[in-house]
Tab-separated table of C-alpha atoms and ligand atoms in Angstrom:
chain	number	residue	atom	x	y	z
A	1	UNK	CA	0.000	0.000	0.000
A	2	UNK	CA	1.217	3.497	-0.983
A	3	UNK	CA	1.407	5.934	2.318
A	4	UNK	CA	-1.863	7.750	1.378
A	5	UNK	CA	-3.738	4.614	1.063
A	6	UNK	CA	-2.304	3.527	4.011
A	7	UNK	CA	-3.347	6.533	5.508
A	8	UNK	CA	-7.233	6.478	4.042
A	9	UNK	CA	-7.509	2.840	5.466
A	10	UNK	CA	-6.305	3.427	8.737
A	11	UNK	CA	-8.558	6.247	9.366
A	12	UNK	CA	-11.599	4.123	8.504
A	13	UNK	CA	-10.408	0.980	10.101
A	14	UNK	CA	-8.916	2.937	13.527
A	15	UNK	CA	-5.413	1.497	12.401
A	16	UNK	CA	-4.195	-1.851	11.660
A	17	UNK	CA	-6.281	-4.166	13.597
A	18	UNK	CA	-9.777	-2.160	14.759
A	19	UNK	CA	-12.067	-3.994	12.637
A	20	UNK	CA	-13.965	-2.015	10.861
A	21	UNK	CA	-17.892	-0.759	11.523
A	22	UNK	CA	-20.350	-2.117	9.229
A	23	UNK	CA	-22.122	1.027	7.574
A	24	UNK	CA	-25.744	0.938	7.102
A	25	UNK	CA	-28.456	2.503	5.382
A	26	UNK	CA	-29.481	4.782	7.968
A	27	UNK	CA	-25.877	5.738	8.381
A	28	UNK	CA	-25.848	7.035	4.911
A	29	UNK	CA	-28.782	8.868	4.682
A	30	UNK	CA	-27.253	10.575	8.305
A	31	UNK	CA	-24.268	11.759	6.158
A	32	UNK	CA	-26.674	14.255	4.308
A	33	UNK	CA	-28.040	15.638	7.215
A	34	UNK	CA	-24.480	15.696	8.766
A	35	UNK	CA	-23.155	17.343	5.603
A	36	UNK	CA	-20.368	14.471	4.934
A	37	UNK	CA	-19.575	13.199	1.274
A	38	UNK	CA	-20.181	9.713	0.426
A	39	UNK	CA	-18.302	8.107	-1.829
A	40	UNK	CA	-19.358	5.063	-4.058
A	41	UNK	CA	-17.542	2.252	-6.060
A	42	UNK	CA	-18.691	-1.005	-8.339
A	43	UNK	CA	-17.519	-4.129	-8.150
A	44	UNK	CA	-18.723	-7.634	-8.990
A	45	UNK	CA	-15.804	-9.875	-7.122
A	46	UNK	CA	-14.611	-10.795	-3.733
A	47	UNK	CA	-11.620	-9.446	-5.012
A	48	UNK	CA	-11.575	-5.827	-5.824
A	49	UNK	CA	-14.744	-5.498	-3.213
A	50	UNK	CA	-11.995	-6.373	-0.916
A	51	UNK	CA	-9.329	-3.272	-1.833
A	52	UNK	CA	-12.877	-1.334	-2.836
A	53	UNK	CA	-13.202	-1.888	1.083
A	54	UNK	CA	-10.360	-1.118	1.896
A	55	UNK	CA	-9.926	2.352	0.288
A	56	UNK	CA	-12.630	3.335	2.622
A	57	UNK	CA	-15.230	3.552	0.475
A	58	UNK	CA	-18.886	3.678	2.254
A	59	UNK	CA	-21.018	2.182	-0.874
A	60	UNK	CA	-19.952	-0.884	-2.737
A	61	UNK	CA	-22.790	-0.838	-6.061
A	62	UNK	CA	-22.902	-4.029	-7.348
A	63	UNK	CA	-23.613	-2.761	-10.671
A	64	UNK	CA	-25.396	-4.345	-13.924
A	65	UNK	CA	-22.292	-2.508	-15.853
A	66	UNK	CA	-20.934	-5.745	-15.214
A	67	UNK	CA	-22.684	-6.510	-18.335
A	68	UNK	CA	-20.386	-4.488	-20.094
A	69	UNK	CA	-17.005	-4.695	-18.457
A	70	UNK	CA	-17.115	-8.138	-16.935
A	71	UNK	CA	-19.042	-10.067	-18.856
A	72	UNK	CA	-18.477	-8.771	-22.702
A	73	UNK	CA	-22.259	-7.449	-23.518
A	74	UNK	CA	-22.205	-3.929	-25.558
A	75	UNK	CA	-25.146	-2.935	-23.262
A	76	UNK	CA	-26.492	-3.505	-19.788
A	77	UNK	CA	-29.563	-5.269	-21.505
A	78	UNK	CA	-28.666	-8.792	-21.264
A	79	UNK	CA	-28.203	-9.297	-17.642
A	80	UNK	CA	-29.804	-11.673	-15.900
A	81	UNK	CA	-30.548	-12.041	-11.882
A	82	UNK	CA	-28.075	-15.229	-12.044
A	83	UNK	CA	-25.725	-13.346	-13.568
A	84	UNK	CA	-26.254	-10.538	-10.804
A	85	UNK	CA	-26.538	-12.843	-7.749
A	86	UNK	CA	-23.545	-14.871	-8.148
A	87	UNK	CA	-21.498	-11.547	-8.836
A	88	UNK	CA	-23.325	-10.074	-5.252
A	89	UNK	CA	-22.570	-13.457	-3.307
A	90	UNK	CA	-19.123	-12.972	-4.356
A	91	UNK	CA	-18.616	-8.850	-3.655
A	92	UNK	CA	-20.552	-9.686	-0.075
A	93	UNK	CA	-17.907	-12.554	0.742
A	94	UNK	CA	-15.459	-9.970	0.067
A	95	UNK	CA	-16.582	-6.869	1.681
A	96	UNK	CA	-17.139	-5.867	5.058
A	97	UNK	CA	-17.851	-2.226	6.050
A	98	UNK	CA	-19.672	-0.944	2.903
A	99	UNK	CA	-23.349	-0.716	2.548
A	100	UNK	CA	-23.633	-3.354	-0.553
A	101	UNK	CA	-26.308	-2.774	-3.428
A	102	UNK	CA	-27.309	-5.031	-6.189
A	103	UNK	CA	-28.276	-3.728	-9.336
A	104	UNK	CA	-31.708	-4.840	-10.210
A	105	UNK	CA	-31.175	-5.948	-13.800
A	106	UNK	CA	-33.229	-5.375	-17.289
A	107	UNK	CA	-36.859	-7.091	-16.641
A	108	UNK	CA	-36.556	-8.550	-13.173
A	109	UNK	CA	-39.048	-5.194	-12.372
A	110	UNK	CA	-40.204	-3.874	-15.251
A	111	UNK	CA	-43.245	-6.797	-14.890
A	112	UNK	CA	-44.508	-5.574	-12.020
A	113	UNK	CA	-43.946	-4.687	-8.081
A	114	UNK	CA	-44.074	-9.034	-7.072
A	115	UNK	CA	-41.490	-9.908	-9.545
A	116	UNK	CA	-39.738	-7.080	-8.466
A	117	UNK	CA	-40.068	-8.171	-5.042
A	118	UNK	CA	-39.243	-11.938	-5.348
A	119	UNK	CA	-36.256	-10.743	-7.550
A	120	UNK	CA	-35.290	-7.989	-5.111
A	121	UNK	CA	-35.623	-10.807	-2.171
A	122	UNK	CA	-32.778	-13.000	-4.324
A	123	UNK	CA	-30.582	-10.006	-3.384
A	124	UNK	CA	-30.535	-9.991	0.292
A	125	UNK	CA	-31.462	-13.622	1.065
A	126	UNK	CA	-28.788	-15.259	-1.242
A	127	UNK	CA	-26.084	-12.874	-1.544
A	128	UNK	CA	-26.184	-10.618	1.680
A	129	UNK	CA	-27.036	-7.167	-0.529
A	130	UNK	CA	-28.294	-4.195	1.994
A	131	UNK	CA	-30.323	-2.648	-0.973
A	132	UNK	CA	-31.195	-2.698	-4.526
A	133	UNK	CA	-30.994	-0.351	-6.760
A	134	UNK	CA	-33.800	0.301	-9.951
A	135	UNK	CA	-33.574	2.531	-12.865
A	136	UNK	CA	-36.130	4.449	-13.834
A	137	UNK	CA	-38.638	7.705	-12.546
A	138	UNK	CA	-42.555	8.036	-12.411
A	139	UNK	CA	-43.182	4.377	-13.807
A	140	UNK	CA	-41.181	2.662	-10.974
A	141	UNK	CA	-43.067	4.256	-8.049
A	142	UNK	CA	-45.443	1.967	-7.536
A	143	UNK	CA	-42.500	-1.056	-7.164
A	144	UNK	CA	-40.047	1.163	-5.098
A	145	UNK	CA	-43.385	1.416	-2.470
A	146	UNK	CA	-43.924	-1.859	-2.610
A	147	UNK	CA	-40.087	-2.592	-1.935
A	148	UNK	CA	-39.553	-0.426	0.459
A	149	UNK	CA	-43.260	-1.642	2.444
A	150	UNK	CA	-41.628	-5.135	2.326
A	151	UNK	CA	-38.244	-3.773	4.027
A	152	UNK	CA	-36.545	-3.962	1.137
A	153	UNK	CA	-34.003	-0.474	0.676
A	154	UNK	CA	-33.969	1.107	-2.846
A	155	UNK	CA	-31.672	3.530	-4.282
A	156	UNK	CA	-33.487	5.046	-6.953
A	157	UNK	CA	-31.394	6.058	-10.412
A	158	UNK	CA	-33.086	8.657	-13.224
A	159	UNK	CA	-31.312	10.769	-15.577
A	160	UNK	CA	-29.430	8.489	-18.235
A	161	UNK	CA	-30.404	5.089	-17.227
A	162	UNK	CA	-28.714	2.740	-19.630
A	163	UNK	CA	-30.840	-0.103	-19.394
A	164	UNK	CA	-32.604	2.095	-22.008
A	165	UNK	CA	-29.682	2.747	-24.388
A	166	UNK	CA	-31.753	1.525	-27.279
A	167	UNK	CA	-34.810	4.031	-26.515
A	168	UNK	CA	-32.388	7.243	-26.090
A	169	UNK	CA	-30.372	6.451	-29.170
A	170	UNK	CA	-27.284	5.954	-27.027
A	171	UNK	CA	-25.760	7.104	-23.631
A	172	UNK	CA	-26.776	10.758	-24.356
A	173	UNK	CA	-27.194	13.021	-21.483
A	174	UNK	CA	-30.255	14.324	-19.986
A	175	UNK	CA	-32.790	16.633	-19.076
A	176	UNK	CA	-30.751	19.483	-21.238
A	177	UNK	CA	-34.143	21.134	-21.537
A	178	UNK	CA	-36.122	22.907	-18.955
A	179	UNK	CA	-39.062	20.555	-19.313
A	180	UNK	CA	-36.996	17.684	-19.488
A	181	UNK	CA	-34.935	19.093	-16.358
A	182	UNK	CA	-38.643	19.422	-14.547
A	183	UNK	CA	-39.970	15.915	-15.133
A	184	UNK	CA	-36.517	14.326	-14.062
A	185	UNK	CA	-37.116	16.566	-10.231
A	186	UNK	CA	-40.545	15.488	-9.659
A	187	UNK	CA	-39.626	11.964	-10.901
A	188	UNK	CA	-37.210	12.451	-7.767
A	189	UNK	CA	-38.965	13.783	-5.173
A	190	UNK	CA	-42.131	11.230	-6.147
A	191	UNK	CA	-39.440	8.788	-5.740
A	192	UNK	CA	-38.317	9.866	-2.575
A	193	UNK	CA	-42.045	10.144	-1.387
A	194	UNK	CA	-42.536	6.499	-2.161
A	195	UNK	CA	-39.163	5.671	0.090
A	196	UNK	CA	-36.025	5.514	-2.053
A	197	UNK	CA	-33.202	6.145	0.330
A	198	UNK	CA	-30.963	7.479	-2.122
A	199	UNK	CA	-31.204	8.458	-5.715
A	200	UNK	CA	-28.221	8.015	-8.808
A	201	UNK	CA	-28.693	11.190	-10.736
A	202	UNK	CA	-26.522	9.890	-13.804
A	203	UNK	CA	-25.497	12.198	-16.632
A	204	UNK	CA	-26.934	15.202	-16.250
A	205	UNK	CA	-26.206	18.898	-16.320
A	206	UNK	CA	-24.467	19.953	-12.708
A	207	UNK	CA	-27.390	22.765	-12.136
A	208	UNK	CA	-29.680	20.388	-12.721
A	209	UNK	CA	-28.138	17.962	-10.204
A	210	UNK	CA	-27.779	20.789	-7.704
A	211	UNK	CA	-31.439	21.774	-7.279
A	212	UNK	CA	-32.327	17.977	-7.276
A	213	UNK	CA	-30.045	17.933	-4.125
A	214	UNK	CA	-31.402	20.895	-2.350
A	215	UNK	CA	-34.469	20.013	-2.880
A	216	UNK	CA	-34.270	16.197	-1.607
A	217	UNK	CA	-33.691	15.509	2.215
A	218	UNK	CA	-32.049	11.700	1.088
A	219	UNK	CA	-28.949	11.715	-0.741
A	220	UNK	CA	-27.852	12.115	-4.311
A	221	UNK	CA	-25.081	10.196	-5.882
A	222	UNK	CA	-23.948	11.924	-9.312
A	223	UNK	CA	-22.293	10.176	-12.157
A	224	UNK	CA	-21.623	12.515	-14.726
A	225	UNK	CA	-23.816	15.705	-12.648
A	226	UNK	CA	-21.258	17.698	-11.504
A	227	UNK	CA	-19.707	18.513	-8.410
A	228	UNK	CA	-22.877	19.293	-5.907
A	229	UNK	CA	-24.861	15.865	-5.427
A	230	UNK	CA	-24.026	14.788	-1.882
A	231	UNK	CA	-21.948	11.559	-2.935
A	232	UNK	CA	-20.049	10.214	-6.488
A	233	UNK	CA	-19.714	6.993	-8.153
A	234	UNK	CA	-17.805	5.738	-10.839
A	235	UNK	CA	-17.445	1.806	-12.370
A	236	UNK	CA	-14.296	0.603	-10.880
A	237	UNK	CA	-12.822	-0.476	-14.370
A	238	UNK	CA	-13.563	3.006	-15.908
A	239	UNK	CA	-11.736	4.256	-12.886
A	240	UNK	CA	-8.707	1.506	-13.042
A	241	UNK	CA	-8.289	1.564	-17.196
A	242	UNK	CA	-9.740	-1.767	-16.974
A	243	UNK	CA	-12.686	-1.466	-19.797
A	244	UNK	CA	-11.223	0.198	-23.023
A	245	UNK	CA	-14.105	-0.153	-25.202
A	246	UNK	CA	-16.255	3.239	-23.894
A	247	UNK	CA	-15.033	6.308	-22.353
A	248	UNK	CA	-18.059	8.561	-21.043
A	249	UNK	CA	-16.738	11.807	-20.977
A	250	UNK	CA	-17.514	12.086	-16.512
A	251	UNK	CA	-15.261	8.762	-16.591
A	252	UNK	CA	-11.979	9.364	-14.409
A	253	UNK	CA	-9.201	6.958	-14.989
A	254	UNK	CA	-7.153	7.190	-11.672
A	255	UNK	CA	-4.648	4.345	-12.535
A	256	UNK	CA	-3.744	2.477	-15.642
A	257	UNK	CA	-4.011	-1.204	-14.516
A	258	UNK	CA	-4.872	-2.598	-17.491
A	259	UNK	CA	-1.404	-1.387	-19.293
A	260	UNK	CA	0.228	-3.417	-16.038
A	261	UNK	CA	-1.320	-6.237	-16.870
A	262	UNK	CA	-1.065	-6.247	-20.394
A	263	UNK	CA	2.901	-5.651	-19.447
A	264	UNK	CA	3.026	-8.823	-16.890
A	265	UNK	CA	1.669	-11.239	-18.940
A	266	UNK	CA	3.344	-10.279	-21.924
A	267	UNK	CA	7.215	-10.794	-19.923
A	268	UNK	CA	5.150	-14.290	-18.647
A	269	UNK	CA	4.531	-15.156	-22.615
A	270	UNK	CA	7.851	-14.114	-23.270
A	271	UNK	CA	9.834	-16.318	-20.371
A	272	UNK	CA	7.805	-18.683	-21.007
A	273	UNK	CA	8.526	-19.271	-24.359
A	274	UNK	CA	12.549	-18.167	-23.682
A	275	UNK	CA	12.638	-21.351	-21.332
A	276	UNK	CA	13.287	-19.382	-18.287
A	277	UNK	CA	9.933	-19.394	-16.350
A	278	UNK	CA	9.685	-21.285	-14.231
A	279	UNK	CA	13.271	-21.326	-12.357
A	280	UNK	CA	14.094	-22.676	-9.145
A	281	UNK	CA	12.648	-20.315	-7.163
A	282	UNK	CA	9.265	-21.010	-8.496
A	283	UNK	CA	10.245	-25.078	-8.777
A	284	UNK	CA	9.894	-27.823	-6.263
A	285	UNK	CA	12.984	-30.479	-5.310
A	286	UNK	CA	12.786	-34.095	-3.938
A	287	UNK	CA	15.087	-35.962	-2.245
A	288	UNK	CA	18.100	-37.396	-4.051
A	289	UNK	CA	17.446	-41.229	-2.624
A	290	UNK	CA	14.031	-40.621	-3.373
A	291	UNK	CA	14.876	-39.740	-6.810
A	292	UNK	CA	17.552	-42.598	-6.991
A	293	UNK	CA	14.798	-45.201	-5.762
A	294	UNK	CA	12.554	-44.176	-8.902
A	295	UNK	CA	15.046	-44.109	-11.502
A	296	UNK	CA	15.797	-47.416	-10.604
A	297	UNK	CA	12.441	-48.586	-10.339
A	298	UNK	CA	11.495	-47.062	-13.871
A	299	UNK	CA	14.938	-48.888	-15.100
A	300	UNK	CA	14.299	-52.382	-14.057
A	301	UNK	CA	12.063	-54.348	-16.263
A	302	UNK	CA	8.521	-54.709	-14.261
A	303	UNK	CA	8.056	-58.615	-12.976
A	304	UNK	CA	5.186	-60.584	-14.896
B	1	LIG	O1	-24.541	-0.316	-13.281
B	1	LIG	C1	-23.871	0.599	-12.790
B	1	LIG	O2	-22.653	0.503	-12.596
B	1	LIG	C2	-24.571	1.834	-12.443
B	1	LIG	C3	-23.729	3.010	-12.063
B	1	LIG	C4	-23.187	3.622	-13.286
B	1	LIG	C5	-24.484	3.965	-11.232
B	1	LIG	O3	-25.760	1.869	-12.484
């Protein structure tokens, strides 16, 4: 770990061996009122929701981008819940502190507030999620009530909401007009009426984001709306140079992993084929007599 990340951790964890306070819901929405920052990350691995953890950051969103940087797809559309699930099972095995929210994917509650519910119950029951999340504004009222009746948490996520790519004509931003910016804040605030305890406001202008946050007593998380929603999120392989494919312009890259891996396995092909991978160090010895006994066992002609 560098010193600053060393740093970050300890300060969450209360140094080296504290273990660390399992955030909740409640606890996030408390970080509005209390005027903190919260900060949230994908992942879809025990893995990277491990150093996701570890970084300190309070949300882990285990998002259906994994359709797109984990499992090939050029949209969010194919997901399924199996796909989701297992990915969730495996961030929740890895994470400890971090509220944890799985990304209800493309038709598991578009039919209706029970499928959304049994789908929604998959989440929590078999792979420890604190929340869901569900694109969408007006038209998802209705299921976030019935969610949230059933004690089920829902983040709520309007603005550019990719699991309708096709319908937009791409991952365009929104609400550039002032009718379009009006629908998107009373699809909030009827959202936070019917419970949501959050809301992604993804891809829209700053301004816009702004009054939805002033206006909202549960917090915002902006993706691509500027600097004054109350929390951020980004997809962790935008954020690591992990996904090449799409760059959205609100995309940081804070590190260039996938250049470091595309550099170790290249000197692994190249040893490799060199003949000087593996070497001793990475080689196991027997014992000489050992050795001796089977040589001479191989060498002696086996008795019929
Ligand atoms: O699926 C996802 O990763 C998301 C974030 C972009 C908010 O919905």
């Amino acid at each position: 770990m560098t010193e600053k990340v060393e740093r970050a951790h300890d300060s969450v964890y209360g140094g080296a061996t504290a273990a660390p306070k399992k955030l909740t819901v409640p606890d996030v929405v408390a970080m509005k009122r209390d005027g903190k920052r919260i900060t949230m990350m994908t992942a879809y691995d025990a893995a990277f929701a491990r150093l996701v953890d570890r970084a300190g950051i309070d949300i882990i969103l285990v998002g259906d981008s994994a359709g797109m940087v984990v499992l090939g797809h050029p949209n969010t559309v194919p997901v399924t819940m199996d796909d989701m699930v297992r990915m969730a099972a495996a961030v929740s095995r890895g994470a400890s502190r971090p509220v944890l929210i799985g990304d209800m994917p493309f038709g598991s509650y578009q039919t209706g507030p029970q499928d959304a519910l049994r789908n929604a119950a998959r989440f929590l029951k078999e792979a420890g999620m604190d929340a869901v999340k569900i694109e969408g504004g007006h038209e998802t009222v209705d299921t976030v009530r019935a969610l949230v009746d059933n004690g089920i948490s829902v983040m709520a996520h309007v603005g550019l909401t990719p699991q309708r790519v096709a319908m937009l004509g791409g991952f365009k931003t929104q609400a550039k007009s002032a009718r379009a910016a009006r629908r998107l804040l009373d699809d909030a605030v009827a959202l936070e009426d019917a419970g949501a305890f959050s809301i992604v406001l993804e891809s829209i202008p700053s301004p816009v984001a702004a009054m939805v946050t002033e206006r909202l007593s549960i917090p915002t998380i902006g993706i691509g709306a500027g600097p004054d929603c109350d929390g951020q999120v980004l997809v962790l392989h935008d954020v690591l140079g992990l996904y090449g494919d799409f760059k959205p312009k609100f995309a940081k890259r804070y590190a260039d992993i996938g250049a470091q891996v595309t550099d170790a396995l290249r000197a692994f092909d190249q040893e490799v084929r060199a003949g000087t991978f593996p070497d001793a160090d990475h080689s196991f010895t027997m014992k000489e007599e050992e050795l001796d006994k089977l040589r001479q066992g191989l060498a002696r002609p086996k008795a019929v």
